[in-house]
């Protein structure tokens, strides 16, 4: 395989709602380009993408898969991504290295939530985007309605280049308003016949042709002038205009296909070759130092690792894009993140699971290597001394959590290593060895994501485990001010112990004024590592306690703050003012004051209307309008508070606050009663008091635990 220079490399990523037909379309593209001589199908589990066992089991893409074709003089790298929201990390990292996104839409279903969510990423990145209407062979397909929805959601830049002549079960022809021809496919699809546009379609085709030319001309003044002069644009101008408007995310052409019947993929590749920017024509990659990194093979080498995957018998495969320069087998590059020198012992071009060794790759291309020592997804490799870093991928916040219970205690260490490895492979999975909750917690994007992780750990690492509910990191605080004193006195044999402490314990809030009736002599603010603060005042008058004992009293208070009086949870947001006490010239010491401080605090806390707080999350839920009732009803059962609603096209955006303890199965519940069309994001909001009955239950449960211990 020859190495392509960056003006002849085009990286495209197939994106879209699950089931829209991306993997099937990729298969058509490989077939049409002559890479394979038989098209695989999802049902037969023999596609070039979706090759892993877990994908065969589920019938969905779970990972992104990299493929490539030669189309005329251009190498088109195709990245097929999973549509399921749980695997959005794969979409985001693929977008990072792609030049053009191809949004596949099921014309029978119209614009779906997955389409919209992915659009948000695409639009944010301002990458060139094509739209592809698929499933046009389905009886229910409604191209015009889909185009209207797409324009409604994604703007008027969505521009029809093709429309179906006869959508539905007999679908076999599209009218192309750029080339002004009709393409008619044979029963097996493939290369279509070129026919004149039927007379009855001519007016519509001409109208859409003019709309297209106008949309092209709009993005370039000279073209606009020429268009006004001549009333049309010649082919060279059209190509130039298309290139500019597509590159600048100003025009999103819409194509028509049936991936199932292999109709239309050749035209898309032709268009990519003709009108989509090459790697060299894209805006340069940004570096963390603010500089631009032009995609130029003559510059020093820089590669960005966008994906890591364990492959049986091979170890970790690192997939990278050459952002600059040329990479050769045997090159030594440095990982900017950790200074590790990595040797490129092999370079592969990948075709799904197949690998083809090559000697070199040039800027713009996508390839893989193996056996990197300390390089993971999101790392940059560059020539020694360059020290540059490509701006890393920003992954979304996790949406679900689960704790891990390993069946065999002896597997725990192995599990730790497996989890680390999995996080390196998939940064949207994060691991929290939570000391407070005494659980290993996995944060992921959804239940499917957790299921995939379980499959991987069981099959690839041979460790059996179950998911458990995560414990909730409750907090305790108080709602009332209380004065308390405690005398600690012990006289058994030798030296005695004596300390007396008087304190005012109050609920603390930001901006709280000093206690008005105490003589404030010192103030310390202690931010707590579990959130909130402890504010500690020295208000001692007349030297009743030596200042040297104040830290011991604080220690006593802190001990209790770490092990709250109600449930043993951390205490937060309390102000303690020590204003009086007594000491003994011989028997007073640090230990005695620590104990007195602790007891005075504990007693005060119990009197001060103590409250258990729970973490509460802000949810943003997107659902089709007709499913609002179900979602709202469900939120009520979860103690959710609706904070606002917004309609967004056919979707409703609901903002709600829901306690974490009510969220453990939210992702799957929402998915099941919206048939996968509802989506949500979540973010920690605050700690809020739990209802009275729950507080009682939690206290009782803690008492039982203490009794059992
Ligand atoms: N009728 C019809 N079915 C199609 C078409 N394209 C794909 N399918 C079928 O739709 C199902 C989903 O297709 P996939 O190619 O797996 O869809 P995908 O977009 O890759 O789905 P995810 O990987 O889950 O995101 C499969 O059963 C395909 O055979 C089409 O044009 N017409
Ligand atoms: Mg797929």
XYZ file of C-alpha atoms and ligand atoms in Angstrom:
742
model
C 0.000 0.000 0.000
C 1.453 3.358 -0.975
C 1.451 6.146 1.579
C -0.892 8.963 0.678
C 0.087 12.563 1.131
C -2.168 14.658 3.288
C -4.001 16.320 0.371
C -5.189 12.860 -0.634
C -6.339 11.653 2.759
C -9.900 12.231 3.893
C -10.976 11.070 7.310
C -14.677 10.561 7.754
C -16.640 9.419 10.760
C -20.039 7.753 10.499
C -22.306 8.960 13.281
C -25.994 8.762 14.074
C -28.677 7.240 16.241
C -28.360 3.526 16.982
C -29.745 1.404 14.157
C -29.616 4.183 11.569
C -27.384 1.940 9.449
C -23.797 3.175 9.913
C -22.142 -0.227 10.083
C -24.187 -1.396 7.103
C -23.204 1.740 5.167
C -19.515 1.201 5.993
C -19.833 -2.296 4.582
C -21.317 -0.866 1.361
C -18.460 1.626 1.092
C -15.849 -1.131 1.430
C -17.680 -3.244 -1.105
C -18.097 -0.452 -3.641
C -14.426 0.446 -3.323
C -13.455 -3.167 -3.956
C -11.991 -3.858 -0.512
C -14.369 -6.781 0.033
C -16.152 -8.881 -2.535
C -19.171 -9.754 -0.458
C -21.125 -7.475 1.835
C -21.500 -8.741 5.364
C -24.633 -8.033 7.378
C -25.380 -7.394 11.026
C -27.646 -10.458 11.126
C -24.938 -12.754 9.773
C -22.349 -11.222 12.145
C -19.790 -10.902 9.379
C -19.286 -7.167 8.883
C -15.798 -5.656 8.808
C -16.880 -3.226 11.540
C -18.670 -4.804 14.556
C -16.230 -7.734 14.610
C -15.936 -8.293 18.345
C -17.786 -11.098 20.126
C -19.740 -8.708 22.292
C -20.945 -6.812 19.206
C -21.999 -10.086 17.606
C -23.857 -11.002 20.758
C -25.707 -7.688 20.913
C -26.136 -6.796 17.256
C -24.936 -3.234 17.834
C -21.685 -1.381 17.492
C -20.015 -0.892 20.853
C -16.602 0.299 19.751
C -15.516 2.598 16.983
C -13.937 0.681 14.116
C -11.457 1.985 11.631
C -11.489 1.067 7.966
C -10.174 2.592 4.784
C -10.759 2.574 1.062
C -9.019 3.969 -1.975
C -11.407 6.000 -4.039
C -9.736 7.287 -7.176
C -6.547 8.937 -5.846
C -7.874 9.499 -2.373
C -7.546 7.357 0.694
C -10.758 7.646 2.685
C -10.387 6.530 6.282
C -13.805 5.548 7.588
C -14.525 5.385 11.293
C -17.774 3.634 12.151
C -19.048 4.627 15.583
C -21.678 3.199 17.916
C -24.952 5.114 18.041
C -25.905 4.111 21.547
C -25.445 7.014 23.896
C -23.570 4.835 26.414
C -20.661 4.684 23.991
C -20.564 8.357 23.127
C -16.911 8.444 24.203
C -16.081 6.480 21.040
C -17.933 9.074 18.956
C -16.177 11.991 20.587
C -12.711 10.542 20.145
C -13.448 9.611 16.533
C -14.674 13.130 15.808
C -11.410 14.430 17.180
C -9.431 12.835 14.341
C -12.063 12.994 11.599
C -12.212 15.730 9.018
C -15.836 15.173 7.992
C -18.784 13.746 9.890
C -21.470 11.754 8.090
C -24.715 11.832 10.015
C -26.823 8.833 9.097
C -30.567 9.197 9.714
C -33.225 6.525 9.480
C -35.739 8.183 7.136
C -38.507 6.019 8.552
C -37.915 7.343 12.074
C -36.830 10.893 11.254
C -34.469 12.855 13.467
C -33.962 10.901 16.700
C -32.531 11.837 20.071
C -29.214 10.189 19.203
C -29.054 12.334 16.067
C -29.554 15.459 18.138
C -27.106 14.582 20.864
C -24.383 13.781 18.377
C -25.231 16.936 16.485
C -24.417 18.963 19.572
C -20.855 17.625 19.486
C -20.530 18.064 15.727
C -21.857 21.584 15.808
C -19.615 22.513 18.700
C -16.574 21.247 16.791
C -17.668 23.065 13.606
C -16.498 20.114 11.519
C -17.784 19.554 7.994
C -20.975 17.475 8.074
C -22.895 15.500 5.484
C -26.341 14.086 6.104
C -27.411 10.737 4.744
C -31.038 9.633 4.665
C -30.993 5.845 4.978
C -33.706 3.155 5.152
C -35.400 4.750 2.132
C -36.493 1.250 1.131
C -38.795 1.096 4.139
C -42.487 1.535 3.673
C -42.686 4.140 6.400
C -39.811 6.256 5.162
C -40.712 9.927 4.772
C -37.852 11.892 3.276
C -39.582 15.300 3.173
C -40.659 15.095 6.812
C -37.139 14.077 7.781
C -35.588 16.997 5.866
C -38.006 19.399 7.523
C -37.111 18.015 10.960
C -33.411 18.247 10.151
C -33.778 21.867 9.031
C -35.836 22.592 12.082
C -33.179 21.180 14.430
C -29.931 21.837 12.607
C -30.781 24.933 10.613
C -31.314 25.941 7.023
C -27.763 24.912 6.167
C -29.124 21.406 5.674
C -29.345 21.377 1.885
C -30.819 18.688 -0.323
C -28.369 17.321 -2.906
C -30.453 14.231 -3.571
C -34.062 13.251 -3.024
C -35.660 9.840 -3.487
C -37.659 9.326 -6.653
C -39.637 6.409 -5.271
C -39.047 5.873 -1.570
C -40.704 2.875 0.059
C -40.453 -0.823 -0.673
C -39.814 -0.216 -4.400
C -37.080 2.328 -3.788
C -34.434 2.182 -6.504
C -33.875 5.729 -7.806
C -32.705 9.110 -6.546
C -32.691 12.475 -8.207
C -29.399 14.275 -7.838
C -29.854 18.036 -7.993
C -26.126 18.773 -8.026
C -25.420 16.700 -11.146
C -29.008 17.084 -12.401
C -29.437 13.395 -13.211
C -31.449 10.513 -11.931
C -29.554 7.496 -10.612
C -31.394 4.213 -10.911
C -30.082 1.112 -9.184
C -30.414 -2.508 -10.156
C -31.823 -5.046 -7.699
C -28.406 -5.553 -6.068
C -27.611 -1.872 -5.855
C -24.032 -0.947 -6.693
C -23.257 1.311 -9.624
C -26.449 3.014 -10.840
C -27.545 3.891 -14.346
C -27.551 7.609 -15.127
C -30.880 8.717 -16.541
C -32.518 11.992 -17.443
C -34.639 13.441 -14.737
C -38.257 12.511 -15.533
C -40.257 15.457 -16.900
C -42.696 15.470 -13.989
C -39.812 15.934 -11.544
C -38.045 18.648 -13.500
C -39.593 21.692 -11.779
C -38.871 20.331 -8.321
C -35.335 19.302 -9.303
C -34.617 22.737 -10.829
C -35.924 24.499 -7.766
C -33.719 22.394 -5.475
C -30.764 22.851 -7.856
C -31.159 26.626 -7.584
C -31.517 26.423 -3.815
C -28.286 24.437 -3.720
C -26.390 26.876 -5.927
C -27.631 29.788 -3.880
C -26.546 28.054 -0.684
C -23.106 27.430 -2.208
C -22.724 30.987 -3.507
C -23.799 32.478 -0.191
C -20.502 31.594 1.426
C -18.201 33.318 -1.032
C -18.599 36.860 -2.339
C -16.999 36.309 -5.741
C -19.207 33.292 -6.315
C -22.238 35.293 -5.280
C -21.368 38.015 -7.815
C -20.883 35.436 -10.537
C -24.152 33.789 -9.637
C -26.000 37.096 -9.925
C -24.317 37.824 -13.258
C -24.979 34.474 -14.908
C -27.872 33.090 -12.875
C -25.862 29.910 -12.327
C -22.350 28.619 -11.474
C -20.107 26.477 -13.593
C -18.748 23.177 -12.314
C -15.375 24.532 -11.148
C -17.061 27.299 -9.200
C -19.527 24.853 -7.699
C -16.763 22.580 -6.537
C -14.773 25.464 -5.104
C -17.859 26.856 -3.372
C -18.853 23.481 -1.995
C -15.373 22.880 -0.625
C -15.365 26.214 1.193
C -18.874 26.002 2.568
C -18.505 22.403 3.697
C -15.122 23.025 5.286
C -16.483 26.031 7.190
C -19.522 24.114 8.502
C -21.777 26.403 6.481
C -23.531 23.825 4.317
C -24.654 20.313 5.165
C -25.505 18.393 1.999
C -28.161 15.684 2.236
C -27.798 12.384 0.359
C -30.128 9.439 -0.121
C -29.301 5.772 0.310
C -30.491 2.340 1.175
C -27.547 0.704 2.888
C -29.432 -2.557 3.096
C -29.658 -2.742 -0.703
C -26.285 -1.111 -1.337
C -27.760 1.912 -3.059
C -26.018 5.266 -2.966
C -22.735 4.742 -1.106
C -20.584 5.170 -4.235
C -21.987 8.637 -4.839
C -21.171 9.608 -1.254
C -17.556 8.505 -1.659
C -17.380 10.352 -4.959
C -18.657 13.462 -3.232
C -16.180 13.093 -0.359
C -13.413 12.810 -2.915
C -14.709 15.759 -4.929
C -15.944 18.232 -2.347
C -14.891 17.400 1.197
C -11.699 18.847 2.660
C -8.640 16.659 2.861
C -6.649 16.415 6.083
C -4.340 19.111 4.687
C -7.221 21.495 3.989
C -8.724 21.317 7.454
C -8.155 24.005 10.021
C -4.946 23.114 11.877
C -5.025 21.087 15.079
C -4.731 23.169 18.256
C -1.934 22.601 20.749
C -2.220 23.094 24.488
C 0.282 25.960 24.267
C -2.210 27.810 22.046
C -0.219 27.310 18.832
C -1.556 25.778 15.624
C -0.220 22.503 14.269
C -0.523 22.458 10.475
C -1.071 19.063 8.875
C 2.171 19.006 6.922
C 4.307 15.940 6.280
C 7.519 17.979 6.021
C 7.331 19.185 9.632
C 8.576 17.199 12.653
C 6.317 14.269 13.585
C 3.424 14.629 16.017
C 0.892 11.840 16.572
C -2.221 11.902 18.728
C -3.496 8.673 20.285
C -7.299 8.768 20.114
C -8.098 5.177 20.948
C -6.589 2.190 22.706
C -7.947 -1.317 22.478
C -6.747 -4.617 23.885
C -6.564 -7.176 21.157
C -6.182 -10.850 22.017
C -2.608 -12.098 21.359
C -1.407 -8.610 20.495
C -1.830 -6.601 23.645
C -2.809 -2.968 23.482
C -3.326 -1.491 20.046
C -2.905 2.270 20.043
C -4.732 4.064 17.245
C -3.327 7.416 16.306
C -3.623 10.207 13.825
C -0.459 11.660 12.390
C -1.147 15.336 13.002
C 2.143 16.488 11.524
C 5.229 15.058 9.851
C 5.928 11.514 8.832
C 6.121 8.460 11.110
C 8.381 5.560 10.240
C 8.842 2.123 11.758
C 11.691 2.314 14.264
C 11.105 6.003 15.101
C 11.527 7.018 18.720
C 8.926 9.494 19.906
C 8.317 11.069 23.287
C 5.009 11.039 25.145
C 4.576 14.657 26.251
C 2.394 13.728 29.221
C 5.036 11.627 30.996
C 8.311 11.990 29.095
C 8.348 8.297 28.164
C 10.232 7.491 24.980
C 8.238 5.117 22.809
C 9.586 3.176 19.854
C 7.266 2.555 16.907
C 8.155 -1.082 16.426
C 5.276 -1.581 13.985
C 2.879 0.615 12.086
C -0.373 -0.851 10.830
C -3.151 0.342 8.600
C -6.335 -1.178 9.952
C -9.369 -2.640 8.259
C -11.660 -3.603 11.125
C -9.774 -6.384 12.855
C -7.326 -6.870 9.993
C -3.960 -5.145 10.102
C -1.586 -4.407 7.317
C 1.986 -3.518 8.306
C 3.408 -0.453 6.566
C 6.770 1.276 6.782
C 5.543 4.829 7.148
C 2.485 7.035 7.463
C 2.176 10.685 6.547
C 0.450 13.650 8.148
C -3.319 13.364 8.099
C -3.432 9.577 8.088
C -4.779 7.247 10.750
C -2.871 4.133 11.754
C -2.164 1.898 14.725
C 0.789 0.552 16.621
C 1.364 -1.918 19.429
C 3.475 -2.328 22.539
C 3.661 1.285 23.629
C 4.877 1.288 27.207
C 3.164 4.200 28.894
C 1.009 5.816 26.248
C -2.760 5.899 26.480
C -5.758 7.488 24.827
C -5.447 11.285 24.701
C -1.619 11.308 24.757
C 0.540 13.070 22.198
C 3.745 11.561 20.831
C 6.242 13.894 19.226
C 9.865 14.047 18.159
C 12.361 14.384 20.983
C 12.732 17.980 22.168
C 9.469 19.172 20.606
C 7.424 18.899 23.756
C 4.079 19.708 22.163
C 0.684 18.432 23.144
C -2.472 18.285 21.070
C -5.457 19.664 23.012
C -6.898 16.517 24.586
C -10.399 15.165 24.124
C -12.863 16.296 26.749
C -15.121 13.420 27.749
C -18.632 13.756 29.192
C -19.438 13.324 32.876
C -20.519 9.817 33.905
C -24.236 9.099 34.234
C -24.361 5.867 36.222
C -22.458 4.336 39.093
C -22.114 0.835 40.425
C -19.974 -0.766 43.091
C -18.066 -3.947 42.439
C -18.252 -7.136 44.441
C -15.598 -9.615 43.360
C -16.670 -13.230 43.986
C -13.238 -14.507 44.826
C -11.305 -12.350 47.308
C -8.054 -13.517 45.726
C -9.048 -11.755 42.478
C -9.147 -8.287 44.008
C -5.660 -7.258 42.984
C -6.156 -8.588 39.475
C -9.431 -6.663 39.355
C -7.657 -3.443 40.304
C -5.264 -3.910 37.407
C -8.063 -4.812 34.997
C -9.997 -1.687 35.938
C -6.978 0.548 35.490
C -6.410 -0.951 32.118
C -10.033 -0.493 31.105
C -9.985 3.149 32.140
C -6.907 3.696 29.998
C -8.760 2.129 27.095
C -12.016 3.965 27.705
C -11.657 7.259 29.588
C -15.448 7.590 29.895
C -15.210 4.832 32.516
C -13.700 6.105 35.734
C -12.803 4.153 38.843
C -13.089 5.421 42.384
C -11.556 3.353 45.174
C -13.764 5.106 47.682
C -12.333 5.003 51.194
C -15.327 6.721 52.719
C -17.862 4.250 51.343
C -15.426 1.328 51.438
C -16.393 0.395 47.885
C -14.760 0.315 44.483
C -17.111 2.366 42.359
C -17.323 2.377 38.581
C -18.657 5.502 36.918
C -19.925 4.941 33.400
C -22.220 6.350 30.743
C -25.145 3.959 31.155
C -26.265 0.445 32.008
C -25.153 -0.887 28.614
C -21.738 0.539 29.278
C -21.621 -1.277 32.627
C -22.808 -4.477 30.955
C -20.057 -4.174 28.351
C -17.499 -3.693 31.099
C -18.727 -6.802 32.923
C -18.555 -8.811 29.733
C -15.012 -7.639 29.120
C -13.786 -8.343 32.637
C -15.323 -11.794 32.687
C -14.252 -12.795 29.180
C -10.892 -11.092 28.823
C -9.644 -11.110 32.411
C -11.492 -14.161 33.726
C -12.718 -12.411 36.874
C -16.246 -13.084 38.139
C -18.002 -10.244 39.909
C -21.360 -8.589 40.513
C -22.497 -5.025 40.556
C -23.919 -3.691 43.788
C -25.707 -0.499 44.628
C -23.254 2.185 45.620
C -23.515 3.414 49.166
C -24.565 7.029 49.428
C -22.059 9.493 50.859
C -24.408 11.067 53.388
C -23.338 14.055 55.443
C -24.511 15.366 58.799
C -25.037 18.898 59.957
C -27.076 20.910 62.474
C -29.870 23.432 62.227
C -29.817 25.151 65.641
C -27.244 26.905 67.845
C -26.468 25.173 71.111
C -24.124 25.896 74.014
C -22.513 22.944 75.629
C -19.927 22.280 78.296
C -18.138 19.142 79.284
C -15.803 18.325 82.109
C -13.415 15.438 81.665
C -12.015 14.299 84.965
C -10.227 11.118 85.851
C -8.322 10.394 89.027
C -7.289 6.794 89.146
C -3.959 6.271 90.785
C -1.014 8.351 89.474
C -1.494 11.492 87.397
C -5.107 12.466 86.830
C -6.708 14.001 83.784
C -8.689 17.188 83.815
C -10.198 19.442 81.194
C -13.358 21.499 80.951
C -14.561 23.051 77.722
C -17.485 25.375 77.001
C -18.444 25.852 73.420
C -21.083 27.359 71.191
C -21.909 25.094 68.269
C -23.804 26.626 65.346
C -24.834 25.831 61.808
C -22.319 27.642 59.583
C -23.030 29.416 56.298
C -20.900 31.543 53.971
C -20.847 35.215 55.062
C -21.994 34.434 58.614
C -21.255 37.333 61.044
C -19.080 36.744 64.126
C -20.947 35.619 67.256
C -22.206 38.968 68.685
C -21.987 38.157 72.391
C -18.570 36.506 72.427
C -15.166 38.077 72.558
C -13.561 36.853 69.332
C -9.788 36.494 69.623
C -9.032 34.111 66.825
C -10.748 32.544 63.829
C -9.739 29.556 61.744
C -11.519 28.255 58.676
C -11.034 24.585 57.812
C -12.310 23.506 54.398
C -13.182 19.821 54.736
C -11.992 17.315 52.198
C -15.510 15.837 52.083
C -17.059 19.238 51.316
C -18.265 22.126 53.444
C -16.339 23.766 56.275
C -15.575 23.774 59.950
C -15.074 27.265 61.330
C -13.324 27.407 64.685
C -13.293 30.451 66.968
C -11.183 31.205 69.972
C -13.360 33.330 72.259
C -11.681 32.508 75.553
C -11.613 35.335 78.065
C -9.398 35.807 81.088
C -7.123 32.877 80.224
C -9.524 30.269 81.609
C -7.903 27.792 79.181
C -4.386 28.051 77.852
C -4.272 28.841 74.111
C -1.987 25.808 73.691
C -4.976 23.531 74.373
C -7.085 24.957 71.551
C -5.595 22.661 68.871
C -6.364 19.647 71.100
C -9.991 20.707 71.427
C -10.120 21.163 67.662
C -8.735 17.644 67.219
C -11.520 16.261 69.393
C -14.118 18.140 67.366
C -12.543 16.954 64.110
C -12.601 13.342 65.271
C -16.341 13.618 65.724
C -16.724 15.481 62.408
C -15.221 12.448 60.692
C -17.628 10.132 62.386
C -20.921 11.967 62.758
C -23.094 11.283 65.803
C -26.172 10.191 63.791
C -24.916 7.727 61.207
C -21.145 7.857 61.351
C -21.094 10.009 58.168
C -18.936 13.079 57.752
C -20.173 16.284 59.392
C -20.039 19.573 57.519
C -20.806 23.269 57.830
C -20.485 23.804 61.547
C -19.033 26.682 63.575
C -17.518 25.948 66.951
C -16.624 28.807 69.289
C -14.752 27.853 72.451
C -15.483 30.589 74.964
C -14.725 29.201 78.422
C -13.420 26.270 80.381
C -11.167 25.243 83.191
C -7.770 23.675 83.521
C -5.736 22.085 86.245
C -2.102 23.016 86.814
C -0.992 19.362 86.895
C -3.719 17.133 85.445
C -4.574 19.071 82.274
C -3.009 17.837 79.065
C -3.692 17.570 75.327
C -5.474 14.243 75.600
C -7.846 15.509 78.273
C -8.771 18.571 76.206
C -9.228 16.522 73.074
C -11.687 14.279 74.894
C -13.528 17.175 76.483
C -13.733 18.919 73.097
C -15.086 15.809 71.468
C -17.738 15.180 74.101
C -18.863 18.803 74.311
C -19.207 18.814 70.527
C -21.060 15.499 70.408
C -23.545 16.565 73.069
C -24.125 19.920 71.430
C -24.571 18.294 68.029
C -27.290 15.985 69.295
C -29.191 18.915 70.786
C -28.775 21.147 67.780
C -31.516 19.646 65.611
C -29.120 17.466 63.647
C -29.875 16.656 60.046
C -28.654 14.054 57.594
C -27.805 15.524 54.200
C -27.767 13.646 50.936
C -26.120 14.447 47.596
C -28.557 15.832 45.080
C -27.945 15.950 41.339
C -29.080 18.288 38.590
C -30.568 16.316 35.744
C -31.204 17.571 32.246
C -33.580 15.193 30.535
C -34.507 15.289 26.847
C -37.595 13.383 25.794
C -40.112 13.486 22.973
C -43.032 15.677 24.009
C -45.533 12.807 24.133
C -43.485 11.034 26.789
C -43.379 13.972 29.175
C -46.145 12.640 31.405
C -44.312 9.384 32.099
C -41.052 11.154 32.806
C -42.637 13.642 35.191
C -44.550 10.905 37.015
C -41.372 8.903 37.410
C -39.478 11.940 38.721
C -42.091 12.319 41.433
C -41.516 8.776 42.638
C -37.833 9.631 42.894
C -38.357 12.694 45.100
C -37.365 14.831 42.114
C -38.044 18.547 41.959
C -38.676 19.967 38.511
C -36.679 23.170 38.144
C -37.712 24.113 34.635
C -38.956 23.004 31.261
C -38.141 24.074 27.789
C -39.438 22.863 24.506
C -36.814 22.209 21.904
C -38.343 21.177 18.592
C -40.209 17.954 19.162
C -38.376 17.376 22.386
C -38.897 18.639 25.870
C -35.971 19.512 28.033
C -36.715 18.996 31.707
C -34.395 20.274 34.387
C -34.842 18.515 37.675
C -33.078 17.953 40.970
C -33.028 14.387 42.194
C -31.285 12.776 45.176
C -28.463 10.409 44.225
C -30.039 7.599 46.237
C -32.988 7.637 43.809
C -30.901 7.580 40.655
C -29.247 4.202 40.578
C -31.451 2.722 37.830
C -32.479 5.965 36.161
C -30.635 5.421 32.920
C -32.276 2.059 32.228
C -35.728 3.170 33.391
C -35.680 6.221 31.160
C -34.458 4.155 28.267
C -37.147 1.537 28.711
C -40.138 3.829 28.932
C -38.984 6.102 26.141
C -37.876 3.206 23.897
C -34.376 4.591 23.906
C -35.469 8.065 22.834
C -34.981 9.792 26.178
C -31.520 10.983 27.220
C -30.141 12.733 30.219
C -27.038 14.257 31.725
C -26.391 14.647 35.420
C -24.168 16.764 37.559
C -23.691 17.048 41.299
C -25.669 20.054 42.586
C -25.578 20.202 46.380
C -26.135 18.460 49.679
C -29.738 18.733 50.893
C -31.504 17.469 54.028
C -33.194 14.072 53.720
C -36.903 13.794 54.624
C -37.703 13.002 58.258
C -38.773 9.379 57.737
C -35.646 8.582 55.735
C -33.516 10.200 58.433
C -35.094 7.912 61.028
C -34.480 4.870 58.847
C -30.844 5.780 58.302
C -30.263 6.321 62.012
C -31.864 2.974 62.839
C -29.800 1.211 60.199
C -26.647 2.728 61.652
C -27.598 1.638 65.162
C -28.122 -1.908 63.865
C -24.756 -1.853 62.140
C -23.091 -0.711 65.386
C -24.845 -3.429 67.342
C -23.685 -6.071 64.850
C -20.085 -4.869 64.828
N -34.557 -1.747 5.638
C -33.337 -1.293 5.874
N -32.647 -1.770 6.910
C -31.402 -1.281 7.120
C -30.823 -0.304 6.306
N -29.592 -0.022 6.778
C -29.420 -0.805 7.855
N -30.501 -1.569 8.062
C -30.708 -2.545 9.134
O -30.832 -1.840 10.346
C -30.208 -2.545 11.409
C -29.161 -1.651 12.063
O -28.128 -1.399 11.127
P -26.642 -1.070 11.605
O -25.840 -0.886 10.380
O -26.190 -2.026 12.616
O -26.930 0.319 12.304
P -25.876 1.197 13.123
O -26.204 2.605 12.802
O -24.503 0.741 12.851
O -26.306 0.880 14.616
P -25.403 1.051 15.972
O -24.142 0.363 15.708
O -26.218 0.456 17.049
O -25.251 2.515 16.177
C -29.601 -3.788 10.786
O -30.476 -4.847 10.979
C -29.512 -3.450 9.320
O -29.599 -4.579 8.495
C -31.592 0.168 5.195
O -31.176 0.998 4.399
N -32.825 -0.365 5.036
Mg -23.028 0.085 14.050
